[in-house]
Amino acid sequence: MAIEGVDIVKAAAFIGAGLSMGLGAIGPGVGEGMVAAKACEAIGKNPREAGLLTRTMLVGQAVSESTGIYSLVVALLLLFVV
Amino acid sequence: MEFETQTIVRMCAYTGGGIAMGLGAVGAAIGEGYTASEANLAVSRSPKISGDIFKNMLVGQAVAESASIFALVIAILMLFLDIQTAHVLKASALFGAGLCIGFGAIGAGIGSGFPGGQACAGISRQPAAASQLTTNMLIGSAVCQTPAIFSMVVALMLIFIDFSNAPLYPTWAALIGAGLSTGMAAIGSGYGGGLAAGASCEGIARQPNSVGNVTTTMLVGQAVSQTPSIFGLLVSFILLFKTFPQSGALSASMALLGAGLCMGLGGIGPGIGNGMAAEGAVKWVARNMNHAGELMRTMLVGQAVSQSTAIYAMVVSLVLIFVI
C-alpha cells in the first residue's frame, strides 16, 4: 500500500480532530459537574436563593463550556477547512 | 519479513489479553482499597460492631471486584481462543476487545469502591441503619457496573463476530475504534456513578429517614451519568456493524480510528462531571429533605450542561464516520 503525502496529511487531520474534541471534552465536562455540585450544595444550605444560584451556576457553566466549544471549532476546522 | 496470518492473530490475542487484564486490574484494586481503608477507620471508631462492618466491607468489595473479573474472563478467552481459521481482521478485533474491557473496567472498579467505603463508615455511625445502608450500597454499586458490562458486551462481540467478509482496509481501524469508544467512555460513567452512590450512603447514615428521597435522587443522577457510556456504545455499534467501502487510503482508516478515540475520550469528562453534580445533590437531599425537588431540578440542569461536551464529541465522531 503506497501512502501519498496528501493522504498522510488528511489522515493526520482526522486523528487530530478526534483527539481535539475527545480530549477537549474532558475539562468542561468535569468542570461543569463541579459547578453543579457546588450549586446543589448552596441551594441545600440556602433554598430561598435557588433562582439566583441556578442563574449563577448556568453563567459559570457557560464560561467553562467555552473551551469545549473551542475544541469543537478546531475539530470542525480540521475536518472541513484544512 | 513475512508473517503468517495465524501468527499475527495470535500476537494480537496475547497482547490484547495482557492489556485487558493489566488495565482491568487498576480500577477494582483502587476501589477495594478505598473500601478497606474506610472500613478500618469505621472499626477504630466503633470496634464493638466490627463484625457487621467487616461483613459489609467484604460484600462491597465483592461487587467492586466484578469489573476486573469481566476483564479476567475476556483475557482468558483470548488466550485460549481457537484461531486456526482466523482472518487477518480478527487480529485488530481481538486487540480492540482487549482495549475495550481493559479501559472499561477502570471506572466501574474505582466507582463501586465509594459506596462500599461510605456504607462501612455509615454503619459505624448509625448501626441501626446497617441493613438500609447495605441495600443502598448494593443498588448503587450495581449501577456503577453497567459501563463495565457495556464494555464486556462490545468485547465479546469483537471476539466472536465473524468479520472475514469485510475489507481489511479500513475495517481494521473501525474495530479498534469500536473498542476504544465504549471502553474509554465507560471510565467516566463508572467513576461518576460511584461518586453519587458514595454520597447517598453517607447521606443515609446521617439521616436514616431520608432513605427514599436519597435513593431516588441517586438513581436519577446515576442514570444521567451513564449517558456518555451509552453514546460510546452507540458509536461502537455503528463502527461494528456499518459496512465500509474498501479503501487503501490511510485517511479512511484514520477517520474511523479517530471517531472511536473522539467518543471514548469525550465521554470521560462528562461522565465524571455528571457524577459530581449527582454527588452534590444527593448529599444535600439527605441534609435538607424538604427541598429535594429543587435540588433534583438543579442537578438535572447542571448535568444537562455538563453533558453537552459529550454530545459535541458524538457529533464529531458521527461526522468522521458518515460524512468524511
Short mmCIF file of C-alpha atoms in Angstrom, two decimals:
data_model
loop_
_atom_site.label_atom_id
_atom_site.label_comp_id
_atom_site.label_asym_id
_atom_site.label_seq_id
_atom_site.Cartn_x
_atom_site.Cartn_y
_atom_site.Cartn_z
CA MET A 1 0.00 0.00 0.00
CA ALA A 2 1.68 3.18 -1.19
CA ILE A 3 0.94 6.16 1.02
CA GLU A 4 0.96 9.56 -0.61
CA GLY A 5 1.68 12.89 1.04
CA VAL A 6 -1.86 14.27 0.68
CA ASP A 7 -3.27 11.10 2.19
CA ILE A 8 -0.97 11.29 5.23
CA VAL A 9 -1.95 14.91 5.82
CA LYS A 10 -5.64 14.07 5.68
CA ALA A 11 -5.18 11.09 7.97
CA ALA A 12 -3.40 13.31 10.50
CA ALA A 13 -6.17 15.89 10.29
CA PHE A 14 -8.82 13.24 11.04
CA ILE A 15 -6.95 11.80 14.02
CA GLY A 16 -6.24 15.34 15.18
CA ALA A 17 -9.93 16.24 15.00
CA GLY A 18 -10.82 13.19 17.07
CA LEU A 19 -8.14 13.97 19.68
CA SER A 20 -9.06 17.65 19.78
CA MET A 21 -12.73 17.08 20.53
CA GLY A 22 -12.13 13.99 22.67
CA LEU A 23 -9.51 15.49 24.99
CA GLY A 24 -11.19 18.89 24.87
CA ALA A 25 -14.42 17.43 26.23
CA ILE A 26 -12.81 16.16 29.44
CA GLY A 27 -12.14 19.51 31.10
CA PRO A 28 -15.50 21.22 30.58
CA GLY A 29 -17.35 18.02 31.49
CA VAL A 30 -15.60 17.74 34.86
CA GLY A 31 -15.60 21.49 35.49
CA GLU A 32 -19.29 21.95 34.83
CA GLY A 33 -20.03 18.99 37.07
CA MET A 34 -18.12 20.69 39.90
CA VAL A 35 -20.15 23.86 39.38
CA ALA A 36 -23.41 21.91 39.51
CA ALA A 37 -22.31 20.05 42.67
CA LYS A 38 -21.49 23.31 44.45
CA ALA A 39 -24.74 24.88 43.25
CA CYS A 40 -26.68 21.97 44.76
CA GLU A 41 -24.75 22.44 47.99
CA ALA A 42 -25.56 26.15 48.07
CA ILE A 43 -29.24 25.55 47.34
CA GLY A 44 -29.32 22.91 50.08
CA LYS A 45 -27.91 25.45 52.52
CA ASN A 46 -29.99 28.38 51.34
CA PRO A 47 -33.04 27.23 49.35
CA ARG A 48 -34.55 30.72 49.24
CA GLU A 49 -31.93 31.91 46.77
CA ALA A 50 -32.46 28.94 44.43
CA GLY A 51 -33.24 31.12 41.42
CA LEU A 52 -30.18 33.31 41.83
CA LEU A 53 -27.97 30.29 42.44
CA THR A 54 -29.24 28.46 39.37
CA ARG A 55 -28.54 31.54 37.28
CA THR A 56 -25.03 31.86 38.66
CA MET A 57 -24.46 28.16 38.01
CA LEU A 58 -25.57 28.45 34.40
CA VAL A 59 -23.39 31.51 33.73
CA GLY A 60 -20.39 29.76 35.31
CA GLN A 61 -21.01 26.64 33.28
CA ALA A 62 -21.39 28.64 30.09
CA VAL A 63 -17.94 30.16 30.63
CA SER A 64 -16.48 26.75 31.41
CA GLU A 65 -18.14 25.40 28.28
CA SER A 66 -16.17 27.78 26.07
CA THR A 67 -13.06 25.58 25.91
CA GLY A 68 -15.26 22.70 24.80
CA ILE A 69 -16.61 24.89 22.03
CA TYR A 70 -13.06 25.88 21.02
CA SER A 71 -12.27 22.15 20.70
CA LEU A 72 -15.37 21.64 18.60
CA VAL A 73 -14.43 24.55 16.33
CA VAL A 74 -10.88 23.26 15.91
CA ALA A 75 -12.20 19.75 15.19
CA LEU A 76 -14.61 21.03 12.55
CA LEU A 77 -11.87 23.21 11.02
CA LEU A 78 -9.60 20.17 10.81
CA LEU A 79 -12.36 18.12 9.21
CA PHE A 80 -13.72 20.56 6.68
CA VAL A 81 -11.40 23.52 6.13
CA VAL A 82 -7.77 22.45 6.45
CA MET B 1 9.97 -10.45 6.89
CA GLU B 2 6.58 -12.06 6.20
CA PHE B 3 4.28 -13.25 8.96
CA GLU B 4 1.56 -15.85 8.60
CA THR B 5 -1.99 -14.73 9.36
CA GLN B 6 -2.16 -17.08 12.31
CA THR B 7 0.96 -15.57 13.88
CA ILE B 8 -0.41 -12.04 13.60
CA VAL B 9 -3.77 -13.02 15.07
CA ARG B 10 -2.13 -14.89 17.92
CA MET B 11 0.17 -11.94 18.60
CA CYS B 12 -2.80 -9.57 18.87
CA ALA B 13 -4.78 -12.02 21.02
CA TYR B 14 -1.93 -12.26 23.55
CA THR B 15 -1.21 -8.51 23.56
CA GLY B 16 -4.93 -7.76 23.86
CA GLY B 17 -5.32 -10.27 26.69
CA GLY B 18 -2.43 -8.66 28.56
CA ILE B 19 -3.84 -5.17 28.11
CA ALA B 20 -7.31 -6.36 29.17
CA MET B 21 -6.17 -7.82 32.48
CA GLY B 22 -3.48 -5.21 33.15
CA LEU B 23 -5.72 -2.18 32.75
CA GLY B 24 -8.71 -4.09 34.11
CA ALA B 25 -6.96 -4.66 37.44
CA VAL B 26 -6.34 -0.95 38.08
CA GLY B 27 -9.84 0.19 38.98
CA ALA B 28 -11.07 -2.63 41.18
CA ALA B 29 -7.88 -2.57 43.22
CA ILE B 30 -8.15 1.16 43.93
CA GLY B 31 -11.87 0.91 44.71
CA GLU B 32 -11.46 -2.01 47.07
CA GLY B 33 -8.56 -0.29 48.77
CA TYR B 34 -10.77 2.73 49.42
CA THR B 35 -13.49 0.47 50.87
CA ALA B 36 -10.98 -1.26 53.12
CA SER B 37 -9.46 1.99 54.34
CA GLU B 38 -12.88 3.38 55.26
CA ALA B 39 -13.73 0.06 56.95
CA ASN B 40 -10.56 0.34 59.05
CA LEU B 41 -11.49 3.83 60.16
CA ALA B 42 -15.00 2.62 60.94
CA VAL B 43 -13.73 -0.28 63.06
CA SER B 44 -11.43 2.01 65.01
CA ARG B 45 -14.41 4.28 65.70
CA SER B 46 -16.73 1.50 66.88
CA PRO B 47 -14.83 -1.74 67.50
CA LYS B 48 -17.89 -3.38 69.09
CA ILE B 49 -19.66 -3.84 65.75
CA SER B 50 -16.52 -4.78 63.84
CA GLY B 51 -18.25 -7.96 62.65
CA ASP B 52 -21.00 -6.04 60.82
CA ILE B 53 -18.51 -3.62 59.30
CA PHE B 54 -16.27 -6.46 58.17
CA LYS B 55 -19.20 -8.26 56.52
CA ASN B 56 -20.30 -5.09 54.74
CA MET B 57 -16.74 -4.41 53.57
CA LEU B 58 -16.47 -7.87 52.02
CA VAL B 59 -19.85 -7.56 50.25
CA GLY B 60 -18.91 -4.13 48.89
CA GLN B 61 -15.51 -5.34 47.73
CA ALA B 62 -17.06 -8.36 46.04
CA VAL B 63 -19.24 -6.09 43.89
CA ALA B 64 -16.28 -3.83 43.08
CA GLU B 65 -14.30 -6.91 42.06
CA SER B 66 -16.78 -7.87 39.34
CA ALA B 67 -15.39 -5.33 36.85
CA SER B 68 -11.96 -6.91 36.96
CA ILE B 69 -13.48 -10.40 36.80
CA PHE B 70 -15.06 -9.37 33.47
CA ALA B 71 -11.57 -8.39 32.33
CA LEU B 72 -10.17 -11.71 33.54
CA VAL B 73 -12.83 -13.66 31.63
CA ILE B 74 -12.08 -11.77 28.42
CA ALA B 75 -8.31 -12.15 28.88
CA ILE B 76 -8.59 -15.91 29.42
CA LEU B 77 -10.95 -16.24 26.46
CA MET B 78 -8.40 -14.51 24.25
CA LEU B 79 -5.51 -16.66 25.45
CA PHE B 80 -7.26 -19.93 24.61
CA LEU B 81 -9.29 -18.87 21.58
CA ASP B 82 -9.30 -21.17 18.57
CA ILE B 83 -7.60 -19.16 15.82
CA GLN B 84 -6.82 -21.94 13.31
CA THR B 85 -9.01 -20.45 10.57
CA ALA B 86 -8.84 -16.81 11.53
CA HIS B 87 -8.92 -13.92 9.10
CA VAL B 88 -6.37 -11.15 9.50
CA LEU B 89 -9.14 -8.75 10.64
CA LYS B 90 -9.58 -10.94 13.74
CA ALA B 91 -6.23 -9.57 14.89
CA SER B 92 -7.44 -6.00 15.19
CA ALA B 93 -10.81 -7.16 16.57
CA LEU B 94 -9.03 -9.01 19.39
CA PHE B 95 -6.75 -6.08 20.12
CA GLY B 96 -9.79 -3.78 20.22
CA ALA B 97 -11.60 -6.18 22.58
CA GLY B 98 -8.65 -6.08 24.97
CA LEU B 99 -8.56 -2.27 24.95
CA CYS B 100 -12.34 -2.15 25.41
CA ILE B 101 -12.65 -4.25 28.54
CA GLY B 102 -9.33 -3.03 29.95
CA PHE B 103 -10.33 0.64 29.90
CA GLY B 104 -13.97 -0.20 30.64
CA ALA B 105 -13.20 -1.87 33.95
CA ILE B 106 -11.24 1.09 35.38
CA GLY B 107 -14.12 3.46 36.14
CA ALA B 108 -16.56 0.86 37.43
CA GLY B 109 -13.91 -0.60 39.73
CA ILE B 110 -12.93 2.73 41.30
CA GLY B 111 -16.54 3.93 41.40
CA SER B 112 -18.04 0.97 43.20
CA GLY B 113 -15.44 1.33 45.94
CA PHE B 114 -17.00 4.62 47.08
CA PRO B 115 -20.42 3.27 48.16
CA GLY B 116 -18.68 0.35 49.87
CA GLY B 117 -16.44 2.64 51.88
CA GLN B 118 -19.16 5.11 52.77
CA ALA B 119 -21.50 2.30 53.83
CA CYS B 120 -18.83 0.97 56.22
CA ALA B 121 -18.31 4.45 57.65
CA GLY B 122 -22.08 4.85 57.92
CA ILE B 123 -22.57 1.58 59.81
CA SER B 124 -20.14 2.73 62.48
CA ARG B 125 -22.06 5.99 62.77
CA GLN B 126 -25.63 4.57 62.63
CA PRO B 127 -25.53 0.84 63.47
CA ALA B 128 -29.35 0.76 63.43
CA ALA B 129 -29.44 1.67 59.73
CA ALA B 130 -27.00 -1.09 58.76
CA SER B 131 -29.39 -3.08 56.58
CA GLN B 132 -30.62 0.02 54.72
CA LEU B 133 -27.02 1.04 54.13
CA THR B 134 -26.05 -2.35 52.76
CA THR B 135 -29.08 -2.43 50.45
CA ASN B 136 -28.40 1.08 49.16
CA MET B 137 -24.72 0.24 48.68
CA LEU B 138 -25.62 -2.83 46.63
CA ILE B 139 -28.05 -0.88 44.40
CA GLY B 140 -25.55 1.94 43.90
CA SER B 141 -22.57 -0.23 43.12
CA ALA B 142 -24.61 -2.48 40.83
CA VAL B 143 -25.50 0.56 38.71
CA CYS B 144 -21.79 1.51 38.66
CA GLN B 145 -21.05 -1.80 36.95
CA THR B 146 -23.23 -1.01 33.91
CA PRO B 147 -20.46 0.71 31.90
CA ALA B 148 -18.18 -2.27 32.55
CA ILE B 149 -20.96 -4.57 31.32
CA PHE B 150 -21.32 -2.45 28.14
CA SER B 151 -17.57 -2.88 27.61
CA MET B 152 -17.80 -6.60 28.12
CA VAL B 153 -20.65 -6.87 25.59
CA VAL B 154 -18.62 -4.98 22.97
CA ALA B 155 -15.50 -7.04 23.76
CA LEU B 156 -17.43 -10.30 23.36
CA MET B 157 -18.89 -9.07 20.06
CA LEU B 158 -15.41 -8.19 18.81
CA ILE B 159 -14.16 -11.64 19.78
CA PHE B 160 -16.98 -13.74 18.38
CA ILE B 161 -18.45 -11.91 15.37
CA ASP B 162 -17.05 -13.13 12.06
CA PHE B 163 -15.59 -10.18 10.15
CA SER B 164 -13.92 -12.18 7.39
CA ASN B 165 -16.15 -10.77 4.62
CA ALA B 166 -15.32 -7.13 5.37
CA PRO B 167 -12.50 -5.37 3.52
CA LEU B 168 -9.30 -5.27 5.60
CA TYR B 169 -8.79 -1.55 4.90
CA PRO B 170 -10.40 0.42 6.60
CA THR B 171 -12.33 -2.12 8.76
CA TRP B 172 -9.27 -2.83 10.93
CA ALA B 173 -9.42 0.75 12.23
CA ALA B 174 -13.19 0.58 12.78
CA LEU B 175 -12.77 -2.46 15.05
CA ILE B 176 -10.06 -0.86 17.21
CA GLY B 177 -12.12 2.34 17.28
CA ALA B 178 -15.18 0.39 18.43
CA GLY B 179 -13.20 -0.98 21.35
CA LEU B 180 -11.77 2.41 22.32
CA SER B 181 -15.13 4.18 22.10
CA THR B 182 -17.04 2.05 24.62
CA GLY B 183 -14.02 1.28 26.76
CA MET B 184 -12.80 4.81 27.38
CA ALA B 185 -16.29 6.34 27.65
CA ALA B 186 -17.01 3.82 30.41
CA ILE B 187 -14.25 5.29 32.61
CA GLY B 188 -16.16 8.49 33.32
CA SER B 189 -19.59 6.92 33.75
CA GLY B 190 -18.36 4.26 36.16
CA TYR B 191 -16.43 6.74 38.28
CA GLY B 192 -19.25 9.31 38.25
CA GLY B 193 -21.90 6.76 39.20
CA GLY B 194 -19.69 5.78 42.12
CA LEU B 195 -19.46 9.36 43.40
CA ALA B 196 -23.27 9.57 43.51
CA ALA B 197 -23.61 6.20 45.23
CA GLY B 198 -20.98 7.06 47.83
CA ALA B 199 -22.72 10.33 48.72
CA SER B 200 -26.04 8.50 49.09
CA CYS B 201 -24.60 6.02 51.60
CA GLU B 202 -23.08 8.89 53.57
CA GLY B 203 -26.41 10.73 53.49
CA ILE B 204 -28.45 7.76 54.70
CA ALA B 205 -26.08 7.29 57.62
CA ARG B 206 -26.59 10.93 58.55
CA GLN B 207 -30.42 10.93 58.12
CA PRO B 208 -31.75 7.35 58.01
CA ASN B 209 -35.33 8.57 57.40
CA SER B 210 -34.28 10.29 54.15
CA VAL B 211 -33.58 6.93 52.50
CA GLY B 212 -36.41 7.10 49.94
CA ASN B 213 -35.54 10.54 48.63
CA VAL B 214 -31.82 9.88 48.68
CA THR B 215 -32.02 6.59 46.78
CA THR B 216 -34.31 8.11 44.14
CA THR B 217 -32.01 11.11 43.59
CA MET B 218 -29.01 8.77 43.44
CA LEU B 219 -30.63 6.56 40.80
CA VAL B 220 -31.68 9.53 38.63
CA GLY B 221 -28.21 11.05 38.95
CA GLN B 222 -26.51 7.76 38.13
CA ALA B 223 -28.78 7.19 35.15
CA VAL B 224 -27.76 10.55 33.68
CA SER B 225 -24.10 9.77 34.44
CA GLN B 226 -24.42 6.61 32.34
CA THR B 227 -25.38 8.57 29.21
CA PRO B 228 -21.81 9.19 27.96
CA SER B 229 -21.13 5.47 28.07
CA ILE B 230 -24.34 4.84 26.13
CA PHE B 231 -23.11 7.32 23.49
CA GLY B 232 -19.87 5.33 23.44
CA LEU B 233 -21.79 2.09 22.98
CA LEU B 234 -23.80 3.63 20.13
CA VAL B 235 -20.66 4.74 18.26
CA SER B 236 -19.14 1.28 18.82
CA PHE B 237 -22.19 -0.44 17.36
CA ILE B 238 -22.10 1.80 14.30
CA LEU B 239 -18.39 1.05 13.83
CA LEU B 240 -19.01 -2.68 14.28
CA PHE B 241 -22.00 -3.11 12.01
CA LYS B 242 -21.66 -0.50 9.26
CA THR B 243 -20.02 -1.89 6.14
CA PHE B 244 -17.26 0.39 4.98
CA PRO B 245 -16.26 0.50 1.31
CA GLN B 246 -12.78 -0.81 0.62
CA SER B 247 -10.22 1.97 0.55
CA GLY B 248 -6.45 1.73 0.60
CA ALA B 249 -6.14 5.35 1.73
CA LEU B 250 -4.67 5.86 5.18
CA SER B 251 -7.09 8.72 5.80
CA ALA B 252 -10.16 6.45 5.55
CA SER B 253 -8.78 4.22 8.31
CA MET B 254 -7.68 7.11 10.48
CA ALA B 255 -11.13 8.74 10.27
CA LEU B 256 -12.67 5.62 11.85
CA LEU B 257 -9.96 5.28 14.49
CA GLY B 258 -10.34 8.99 15.23
CA ALA B 259 -14.11 8.58 15.63
CA GLY B 260 -13.59 5.91 18.28
CA LEU B 261 -10.92 7.93 20.11
CA CYS B 262 -13.05 11.07 20.00
CA MET B 263 -16.14 9.49 21.53
CA GLY B 264 -14.11 7.46 24.01
CA LEU B 265 -12.07 10.37 25.37
CA GLY B 266 -15.02 12.74 25.09
CA GLY B 267 -17.16 10.56 27.31
CA ILE B 268 -14.73 10.60 30.25
CA GLY B 269 -15.20 14.19 31.40
CA PRO B 270 -19.00 14.47 31.20
CA GLY B 271 -19.36 11.11 32.97
CA ILE B 272 -17.25 12.32 35.91
CA GLY B 273 -18.91 15.76 35.87
CA ASN B 274 -22.42 14.32 35.92
CA GLY B 275 -21.40 12.13 38.81
CA MET B 276 -20.06 15.15 40.73
CA ALA B 277 -23.33 17.02 40.18
CA ALA B 278 -25.28 13.99 41.40
CA GLU B 279 -22.95 13.68 44.40
CA GLY B 280 -23.66 17.29 45.41
CA ALA B 281 -27.41 16.89 45.01
CA VAL B 282 -27.65 13.56 46.85
CA LYS B 283 -25.53 14.85 49.72
CA TRP B 284 -27.81 17.83 50.26
CA VAL B 285 -31.07 15.95 49.74
CA ALA B 286 -30.08 13.96 52.82
CA ARG B 287 -29.35 17.14 54.81
CA ASN B 288 -32.30 19.19 53.55
CA MET B 289 -35.06 16.78 52.58
CA ASN B 290 -37.74 19.47 52.26
CA HIS B 291 -36.06 20.87 49.17
CA ALA B 292 -35.40 17.57 47.40
CA GLY B 293 -37.39 18.71 44.35
CA GLU B 294 -35.38 21.89 43.85
CA LEU B 295 -32.12 20.03 44.32
CA MET B 296 -33.09 17.36 41.80
CA ARG B 297 -34.03 20.05 39.28
CA THR B 298 -30.75 21.92 39.73
CA MET B 299 -28.85 18.64 39.43
CA LEU B 300 -30.58 17.78 36.16
CA VAL B 301 -29.99 21.25 34.66
CA GLY B 302 -26.34 21.13 35.72
CA GLN B 303 -25.91 17.64 34.32
CA ALA B 304 -27.54 18.60 31.04
CA VAL B 305 -25.00 21.40 30.55
CA SER B 306 -22.11 19.13 31.54
CA GLN B 307 -23.42 16.56 29.08
CA SER B 308 -23.07 18.94 26.14
CA THR B 309 -19.39 18.25 25.53
CA ALA B 310 -20.14 14.52 25.24
CA ILE B 311 -22.72 15.42 22.61
CA TYR B 312 -20.14 17.52 20.72
CA ALA B 313 -17.79 14.53 20.82
CA MET B 314 -20.52 12.28 19.47
CA VAL B 315 -21.28 14.74 16.67
CA VAL B 316 -17.61 14.86 15.64
CA SER B 317 -17.44 11.04 15.75
CA LEU B 318 -20.54 10.68 13.59
CA VAL B 319 -19.18 13.25 11.12
CA LEU B 320 -15.92 11.26 10.95
CA ILE B 321 -17.87 8.06 10.27
CA PHE B 322 -20.61 9.22 7.93
CA VAL B 323 -19.60 12.50 6.27
CA ILE B 324 -15.87 12.20 5.65
#
